[in-house]
Amino acid sequence: MIRVLLADDQALVRAGFRALLDSAPDISVVAEAATGAEAVRLAVAERPDIALLDIRMPELDGLAAAERILADPRLSSTRMVILTTFDLDEYIFEALRLGASGFLVKDTEPEDLINGVRVVARGEALLSPSVTRRVIAEYAGRPRRPAPDRRLRDLTDREREVVALVGEGLSNEEIAARLVLSPATVKTHVSRAMAKLRVRDRAQLVVVAYETGLVAPGWMQ
């Protein structure tokens, strides 16, 4: 059973999401929070597998709450998904940098919500290639250069190449086609790169690709 903490300041949104999630035989909403501070407290008390947090909440916003939850060693097995109205929120990249495993828009289809929770529970990132490109487009427009970084020194040339393509939003199948490799080989390179870079999932790998300069955003094109 996948245990879920749901945090949103709108009661109707929480009720709708809870009804959908509880309808799945392998998912159970174990706690609900209306504020970020309450979400942190309940996360510690319940130790959920997945925390679904809205960005905009009173007392403590979702980003601050996510940072506290992800930094708590007692919650190392809790994975974070941000609930957002993507076109309005400006904090998605920061949430991914902190360690969130991805995000869901609030008008997502019911089946996508359930499948998304299952994807994150399996240890994967809830960040499709198309969404990755939108996040990148937002971040690339910011007038900032990545600082020099030594994290890449342990990667092989092929691993750097693969991480760069992950950063561009390509799926394993698309990377395999680009590099003329099998998807299984690409998956191995991705897994090894994640281990060397000490990142949780593919979402954080995208962040690393930008922070280290493996991917050249708008200001360097």
PDB file of C-alpha atoms in Angstrom:
ATOM      1  CA  MET A   1       0.000   0.000   0.000  1.00  0.00           C
ATOM      2  CA  ILE A   2       1.332   3.453  -0.984  1.00  0.00           C
ATOM      3  CA  ARG A   3       0.767   5.837   1.924  1.00  0.00           C
ATOM      4  CA  VAL A   4       0.117   9.448   0.886  1.00  0.00           C
ATOM      5  CA  LEU A   5       0.107  12.776   2.731  1.00  0.00           C
ATOM      6  CA  LEU A   6      -2.006  15.388   0.950  1.00  0.00           C
ATOM      7  CA  ALA A   7      -1.429  19.097   1.669  1.00  0.00           C
ATOM      8  CA  ASP A   8      -3.522  21.891   0.141  1.00  0.00           C
ATOM      9  CA  ASP A   9      -5.256  24.865   1.736  1.00  0.00           C
ATOM     10  CA  GLN A  10      -8.403  24.341  -0.346  1.00  0.00           C
ATOM     11  CA  ALA A  11     -10.725  21.793   1.242  1.00  0.00           C
ATOM     12  CA  LEU A  12     -12.488  20.978  -2.032  1.00  0.00           C
ATOM     13  CA  VAL A  13      -9.188  20.269  -3.777  1.00  0.00           C
ATOM     14  CA  ARG A  14      -8.110  17.976  -0.950  1.00  0.00           C
ATOM     15  CA  ALA A  15     -11.451  16.183  -0.989  1.00  0.00           C
ATOM     16  CA  GLY A  16     -11.283  15.614  -4.739  1.00  0.00           C
ATOM     17  CA  PHE A  17      -7.716  14.368  -4.690  1.00  0.00           C
ATOM     18  CA  ARG A  18      -8.418  12.144  -1.689  1.00  0.00           C
ATOM     19  CA  ALA A  19     -11.448  10.561  -3.327  1.00  0.00           C
ATOM     20  CA  LEU A  20      -9.432   9.778  -6.446  1.00  0.00           C
ATOM     21  CA  LEU A  21      -6.429   8.382  -4.608  1.00  0.00           C
ATOM     22  CA  ASP A  22      -8.439   6.315  -2.143  1.00  0.00           C
ATOM     23  CA  SER A  23     -10.306   4.761  -5.061  1.00  0.00           C
ATOM     24  CA  ALA A  24      -7.091   2.999  -6.093  1.00  0.00           C
ATOM     25  CA  PRO A  25      -6.620  -0.393  -4.391  1.00  0.00           C
ATOM     26  CA  ASP A  26      -2.916   0.209  -3.719  1.00  0.00           C
ATOM     27  CA  ILE A  27      -3.040   3.852  -2.476  1.00  0.00           C
ATOM     28  CA  SER A  28      -4.221   5.252   0.856  1.00  0.00           C
ATOM     29  CA  VAL A  29      -4.317   8.905   1.969  1.00  0.00           C
ATOM     30  CA  VAL A  30      -3.126   8.684   5.577  1.00  0.00           C
ATOM     31  CA  ALA A  31      -3.224  12.398   6.423  1.00  0.00           C
ATOM     32  CA  GLU A  32      -4.421  15.777   5.153  1.00  0.00           C
ATOM     33  CA  ALA A  33      -2.915  19.185   5.873  1.00  0.00           C
ATOM     34  CA  ALA A  34      -4.254  22.669   5.200  1.00  0.00           C
ATOM     35  CA  THR A  35      -0.995  24.523   5.863  1.00  0.00           C
ATOM     36  CA  GLY A  36       2.681  23.961   5.208  1.00  0.00           C
ATOM     37  CA  ALA A  37       3.471  23.798   8.919  1.00  0.00           C
ATOM     38  CA  GLU A  38       0.814  21.148   9.419  1.00  0.00           C
ATOM     39  CA  ALA A  39       2.212  19.192   6.483  1.00  0.00           C
ATOM     40  CA  VAL A  40       5.657  19.079   8.101  1.00  0.00           C
ATOM     41  CA  ARG A  41       4.199  17.950  11.438  1.00  0.00           C
ATOM     42  CA  LEU A  42       2.060  15.238   9.839  1.00  0.00           C
ATOM     43  CA  ALA A  43       4.918  14.030   7.663  1.00  0.00           C
ATOM     44  CA  VAL A  44       7.009  13.395  10.769  1.00  0.00           C
ATOM     45  CA  ALA A  45       4.087  11.712  12.528  1.00  0.00           C
ATOM     46  CA  GLU A  46       2.898   9.526   9.641  1.00  0.00           C
ATOM     47  CA  ARG A  47       6.112   8.894   7.644  1.00  0.00           C
ATOM     48  CA  PRO A  48       4.212   8.713   4.315  1.00  0.00           C
ATOM     49  CA  ASP A  49       5.701   7.209   1.166  1.00  0.00           C
ATOM     50  CA  ILE A  50       4.557  10.201  -0.885  1.00  0.00           C
ATOM     51  CA  ALA A  51       3.862  13.801   0.142  1.00  0.00           C
ATOM     52  CA  LEU A  52       1.700  15.790  -2.286  1.00  0.00           C
ATOM     53  CA  LEU A  53       2.217  19.470  -1.442  1.00  0.00           C
ATOM     54  CA  ASP A  54       0.578  22.547  -2.888  1.00  0.00           C
ATOM     55  CA  ILE A  55       3.004  25.414  -3.519  1.00  0.00           C
ATOM     56  CA  ARG A  56       0.724  28.136  -2.170  1.00  0.00           C
ATOM     57  CA  MET A  57      -0.294  27.529   1.453  1.00  0.00           C
ATOM     58  CA  PRO A  58      -0.576  29.721   4.572  1.00  0.00           C
ATOM     59  CA  GLU A  59       1.843  29.769   7.535  1.00  0.00           C
ATOM     60  CA  LEU A  60       4.535  27.960   5.582  1.00  0.00           C
ATOM     61  CA  ASP A  61       4.399  27.714   1.804  1.00  0.00           C
ATOM     62  CA  GLY A  62       4.795  24.418   0.019  1.00  0.00           C
ATOM     63  CA  LEU A  63       8.375  25.121  -0.993  1.00  0.00           C
ATOM     64  CA  ALA A  64       9.497  25.826   2.572  1.00  0.00           C
ATOM     65  CA  ALA A  65       7.567  22.811   3.816  1.00  0.00           C
ATOM     66  CA  ALA A  66       9.141  20.612   1.134  1.00  0.00           C
ATOM     67  CA  GLU A  67      12.610  21.824   2.099  1.00  0.00           C
ATOM     68  CA  ARG A  68      12.043  20.899   5.755  1.00  0.00           C
ATOM     69  CA  ILE A  69      10.594  17.505   4.938  1.00  0.00           C
ATOM     70  CA  LEU A  70      13.332  16.620   2.453  1.00  0.00           C
ATOM     71  CA  ALA A  71      16.047  17.735   4.889  1.00  0.00           C
ATOM     72  CA  ASP A  72      14.708  15.623   7.762  1.00  0.00           C
ATOM     73  CA  PRO A  73      16.692  12.349   8.016  1.00  0.00           C
ATOM     74  CA  ARG A  74      13.646  10.677   9.582  1.00  0.00           C
ATOM     75  CA  LEU A  75      11.826  11.229   6.300  1.00  0.00           C
ATOM     76  CA  SER A  76      14.523   9.997   3.938  1.00  0.00           C
ATOM     77  CA  SER A  77      12.127   7.504   2.361  1.00  0.00           C
ATOM     78  CA  THR A  78       9.364  10.089   1.809  1.00  0.00           C
ATOM     79  CA  ARG A  79       9.233  11.300  -1.764  1.00  0.00           C
ATOM     80  CA  MET A  80       7.891  14.740  -2.644  1.00  0.00           C
ATOM     81  CA  VAL A  81       5.492  15.732  -5.410  1.00  0.00           C
ATOM     82  CA  ILE A  82       4.483  19.368  -5.827  1.00  0.00           C
ATOM     83  CA  LEU A  83       0.894  20.268  -6.714  1.00  0.00           C
ATOM     84  CA  THR A  84       0.847  23.325  -8.930  1.00  0.00           C
ATOM     85  CA  THR A  85      -0.945  25.485 -11.455  1.00  0.00           C
ATOM     86  CA  PHE A  86       2.265  25.360 -13.473  1.00  0.00           C
ATOM     87  CA  ASP A  87       1.764  28.466 -15.603  1.00  0.00           C
ATOM     88  CA  LEU A  88       1.497  30.638 -12.492  1.00  0.00           C
ATOM     89  CA  ASP A  89       4.069  29.144 -10.163  1.00  0.00           C
ATOM     90  CA  GLU A  90       7.661  30.351 -10.347  1.00  0.00           C
ATOM     91  CA  TYR A  91       9.166  27.888  -7.906  1.00  0.00           C
ATOM     92  CA  ILE A  92       9.128  24.585  -9.754  1.00  0.00           C
ATOM     93  CA  PHE A  93      12.834  24.507 -10.568  1.00  0.00           C
ATOM     94  CA  GLU A  94      13.704  25.363  -6.984  1.00  0.00           C
ATOM     95  CA  ALA A  95      11.466  22.547  -5.737  1.00  0.00           C
ATOM     96  CA  LEU A  96      13.264  20.091  -8.016  1.00  0.00           C
ATOM     97  CA  ARG A  97      16.634  21.398  -6.862  1.00  0.00           C
ATOM     98  CA  LEU A  98      15.627  20.775  -3.259  1.00  0.00           C
ATOM     99  CA  GLY A  99      14.834  17.175  -4.069  1.00  0.00           C
ATOM    100  CA  ALA A 100      11.197  16.987  -5.136  1.00  0.00           C
ATOM    101  CA  SER A 101      10.555  14.020  -7.393  1.00  0.00           C
ATOM    102  CA  GLY A 102       8.325  15.989  -9.727  1.00  0.00           C
ATOM    103  CA  PHE A 103       5.025  17.779  -9.894  1.00  0.00           C
ATOM    104  CA  LEU A 104       1.385  17.455 -10.913  1.00  0.00           C
ATOM    105  CA  VAL A 105      -0.851  20.190 -12.238  1.00  0.00           C
ATOM    106  CA  LYS A 106      -4.122  20.471 -10.335  1.00  0.00           C
ATOM    107  CA  ASP A 107      -6.247  19.873 -13.413  1.00  0.00           C
ATOM    108  CA  THR A 108      -4.479  16.601 -14.184  1.00  0.00           C
ATOM    109  CA  GLU A 109      -6.612  13.706 -15.381  1.00  0.00           C
ATOM    110  CA  PRO A 110      -7.697  11.312 -12.588  1.00  0.00           C
ATOM    111  CA  GLU A 111      -5.839   8.365 -14.078  1.00  0.00           C
ATOM    112  CA  ASP A 112      -2.686  10.470 -14.450  1.00  0.00           C
ATOM    113  CA  LEU A 113      -2.838  11.431 -10.776  1.00  0.00           C
ATOM    114  CA  ILE A 114      -3.028   7.807  -9.674  1.00  0.00           C
ATOM    115  CA  ASN A 115      -0.345   6.671 -12.107  1.00  0.00           C
ATOM    116  CA  GLY A 116       1.852   9.594 -11.084  1.00  0.00           C
ATOM    117  CA  VAL A 117       1.771   8.547  -7.450  1.00  0.00           C
ATOM    118  CA  ARG A 118       2.674   5.003  -8.455  1.00  0.00           C
ATOM    119  CA  VAL A 119       5.567   6.234 -10.624  1.00  0.00           C
ATOM    120  CA  VAL A 120       7.091   8.233  -7.763  1.00  0.00           C
ATOM    121  CA  ALA A 121       6.530   5.395  -5.290  1.00  0.00           C
ATOM    122  CA  ARG A 122       8.637   3.180  -7.582  1.00  0.00           C
ATOM    123  CA  GLY A 123      11.500   5.630  -7.187  1.00  0.00           C
ATOM    124  CA  GLU A 124      11.133   7.303 -10.566  1.00  0.00           C
ATOM    125  CA  ALA A 125      10.688  10.995 -11.357  1.00  0.00           C
ATOM    126  CA  LEU A 126       7.294  12.384 -12.242  1.00  0.00           C
ATOM    127  CA  LEU A 127       8.664  14.598 -14.967  1.00  0.00           C
ATOM    128  CA  SER A 128       7.763  13.764 -18.533  1.00  0.00           C
ATOM    129  CA  PRO A 129      10.008  14.951 -21.370  1.00  0.00           C
ATOM    130  CA  SER A 130       7.449  17.551 -22.440  1.00  0.00           C
ATOM    131  CA  VAL A 131       7.177  18.964 -18.924  1.00  0.00           C
ATOM    132  CA  THR A 132      10.958  18.884 -18.551  1.00  0.00           C
ATOM    133  CA  ARG A 133      11.259  21.102 -21.611  1.00  0.00           C
ATOM    134  CA  ARG A 134       8.805  23.612 -20.127  1.00  0.00           C
ATOM    135  CA  VAL A 135      10.757  23.744 -16.869  1.00  0.00           C
ATOM    136  CA  ILE A 136      13.968  24.215 -18.824  1.00  0.00           C
ATOM    137  CA  ALA A 137      12.443  26.978 -20.922  1.00  0.00           C
ATOM    138  CA  GLU A 138      11.472  28.828 -17.747  1.00  0.00           C
ATOM    139  CA  TYR A 139      14.898  28.423 -16.155  1.00  0.00           C
ATOM    140  CA  ALA A 140      16.866  29.164 -19.302  1.00  0.00           C
ATOM    141  CA  GLY A 141      15.361  32.641 -19.512  1.00  0.00           C
ATOM    142  CA  ARG A 142      16.893  33.717 -16.224  1.00  0.00           C
ATOM    143  CA  PRO A 143      19.991  35.933 -16.463  1.00  0.00           C
ATOM    144  CA  ARG A 144      22.344  33.675 -14.589  1.00  0.00           C
ATOM    145  CA  ARG A 145      25.288  31.453 -15.424  1.00  0.00           C
ATOM    146  CA  PRO A 146      25.958  28.134 -13.723  1.00  0.00           C
ATOM    147  CA  ALA A 147      28.894  28.249 -11.330  1.00  0.00           C
ATOM    148  CA  PRO A 148      31.907  26.028 -12.032  1.00  0.00           C
ATOM    149  CA  ASP A 149      31.264  22.593 -10.591  1.00  0.00           C
ATOM    150  CA  ARG A 150      33.484  19.593  -9.853  1.00  0.00           C
ATOM    151  CA  ARG A 151      30.667  17.064  -9.560  1.00  0.00           C
ATOM    152  CA  LEU A 152      31.199  15.941 -13.130  1.00  0.00           C
ATOM    153  CA  ARG A 153      34.772  14.784 -12.669  1.00  0.00           C
ATOM    154  CA  ASP A 154      33.789  11.177 -11.869  1.00  0.00           C
ATOM    155  CA  LEU A 155      31.534  10.805 -14.909  1.00  0.00           C
ATOM    156  CA  THR A 156      32.732   9.117 -18.072  1.00  0.00           C
ATOM    157  CA  ASP A 157      32.413  10.994 -21.345  1.00  0.00           C
ATOM    158  CA  ARG A 158      29.417   8.863 -22.281  1.00  0.00           C
ATOM    159  CA  GLU A 159      27.752   9.480 -18.926  1.00  0.00           C
ATOM    160  CA  ARG A 160      28.209  13.231 -19.360  1.00  0.00           C
ATOM    161  CA  GLU A 161      26.689  12.982 -22.808  1.00  0.00           C
ATOM    162  CA  VAL A 162      23.696  11.061 -21.495  1.00  0.00           C
ATOM    163  CA  VAL A 163      23.154  13.450 -18.568  1.00  0.00           C
ATOM    164  CA  ALA A 164      23.236  16.378 -20.981  1.00  0.00           C
ATOM    165  CA  LEU A 165      20.524  14.760 -23.094  1.00  0.00           C
ATOM    166  CA  VAL A 166      18.440  14.037 -19.998  1.00  0.00           C
ATOM    167  CA  GLY A 167      18.815  17.728 -19.228  1.00  0.00           C
ATOM    168  CA  GLU A 168      17.445  18.574 -22.657  1.00  0.00           C
ATOM    169  CA  GLY A 169      14.305  16.632 -21.795  1.00  0.00           C
ATOM    170  CA  LEU A 170      14.892  13.474 -23.818  1.00  0.00           C
ATOM    171  CA  SER A 171      13.519  10.119 -22.668  1.00  0.00           C
ATOM    172  CA  ASN A 172      15.735   7.023 -22.530  1.00  0.00           C
ATOM    173  CA  GLU A 173      14.292   5.858 -25.839  1.00  0.00           C
ATOM    174  CA  GLU A 174      15.016   9.216 -27.486  1.00  0.00           C
ATOM    175  CA  ILE A 175      18.564   9.230 -26.094  1.00  0.00           C
ATOM    176  CA  ALA A 176      19.093   5.685 -27.372  1.00  0.00           C
ATOM    177  CA  ALA A 177      18.023   6.748 -30.851  1.00  0.00           C
ATOM    178  CA  ARG A 178      20.242   9.844 -30.742  1.00  0.00           C
ATOM    179  CA  LEU A 179      23.342   7.949 -29.598  1.00  0.00           C
ATOM    180  CA  VAL A 180      22.586   4.686 -31.439  1.00  0.00           C
ATOM    181  CA  LEU A 181      22.468   2.689 -28.229  1.00  0.00           C
ATOM    182  CA  SER A 182      19.920   0.336 -26.730  1.00  0.00           C
ATOM    183  CA  PRO A 183      17.441   1.785 -24.189  1.00  0.00           C
ATOM    184  CA  ALA A 184      18.820  -0.689 -21.629  1.00  0.00           C
ATOM    185  CA  THR A 185      22.332   0.691 -22.105  1.00  0.00           C
ATOM    186  CA  VAL A 186      21.060   4.241 -21.719  1.00  0.00           C
ATOM    187  CA  LYS A 187      19.229   3.251 -18.546  1.00  0.00           C
ATOM    188  CA  THR A 188      22.487   1.850 -17.159  1.00  0.00           C
ATOM    189  CA  HIS A 189      24.353   5.075 -17.941  1.00  0.00           C
ATOM    190  CA  VAL A 190      21.598   7.128 -16.311  1.00  0.00           C
ATOM    191  CA  SER A 191      21.641   4.951 -13.183  1.00  0.00           C
ATOM    192  CA  ARG A 192      25.432   5.134 -12.863  1.00  0.00           C
ATOM    193  CA  ALA A 193      25.425   8.893 -13.344  1.00  0.00           C
ATOM    194  CA  MET A 194      22.735   9.294 -10.698  1.00  0.00           C
ATOM    195  CA  ALA A 195      24.765   7.206  -8.258  1.00  0.00           C
ATOM    196  CA  LYS A 196      27.958   9.192  -8.898  1.00  0.00           C
ATOM    197  CA  LEU A 197      26.170  12.530  -8.653  1.00  0.00           C
ATOM    198  CA  ARG A 198      24.208  11.379  -5.588  1.00  0.00           C
ATOM    199  CA  VAL A 199      20.838  12.461  -6.908  1.00  0.00           C
ATOM    200  CA  ARG A 200      17.507  10.829  -6.132  1.00  0.00           C
ATOM    201  CA  ASP A 201      15.987  10.634  -9.551  1.00  0.00           C
ATOM    202  CA  ARG A 202      15.770  11.913 -13.113  1.00  0.00           C
ATOM    203  CA  ALA A 203      14.260  15.220 -12.035  1.00  0.00           C
ATOM    204  CA  GLN A 204      17.343  16.105 -10.007  1.00  0.00           C
ATOM    205  CA  LEU A 205      19.538  14.919 -12.866  1.00  0.00           C
ATOM    206  CA  VAL A 206      17.959  17.638 -15.026  1.00  0.00           C
ATOM    207  CA  VAL A 207      18.825  20.187 -12.342  1.00  0.00           C
ATOM    208  CA  VAL A 208      22.440  18.995 -12.161  1.00  0.00           C
ATOM    209  CA  ALA A 209      22.758  19.169 -15.944  1.00  0.00           C
ATOM    210  CA  TYR A 210      21.931  22.884 -15.772  1.00  0.00           C
ATOM    211  CA  GLU A 211      23.788  23.748 -12.598  1.00  0.00           C
ATOM    212  CA  THR A 212      27.019  22.201 -13.860  1.00  0.00           C
ATOM    213  CA  GLY A 213      26.747  23.690 -17.337  1.00  0.00           C
ATOM    214  CA  LEU A 214      26.375  20.369 -19.151  1.00  0.00           C
ATOM    215  CA  VAL A 215      23.363  21.856 -20.858  1.00  0.00           C
ATOM    216  CA  ALA A 216      23.771  25.314 -22.367  1.00  0.00           C
ATOM    217  CA  PRO A 217      20.612  27.362 -21.767  1.00  0.00           C
ATOM    218  CA  GLY A 218      19.531  30.484 -23.571  1.00  0.00           C
ATOM    219  CA  TRP A 219      22.323  32.766 -22.386  1.00  0.00           C
ATOM    220  CA  MET A 220      25.011  30.494 -23.893  1.00  0.00           C
ATOM    221  CA  GLN A 221      23.375  29.604 -27.202  1.00  0.00           C
TER     222      GLN A 221
END
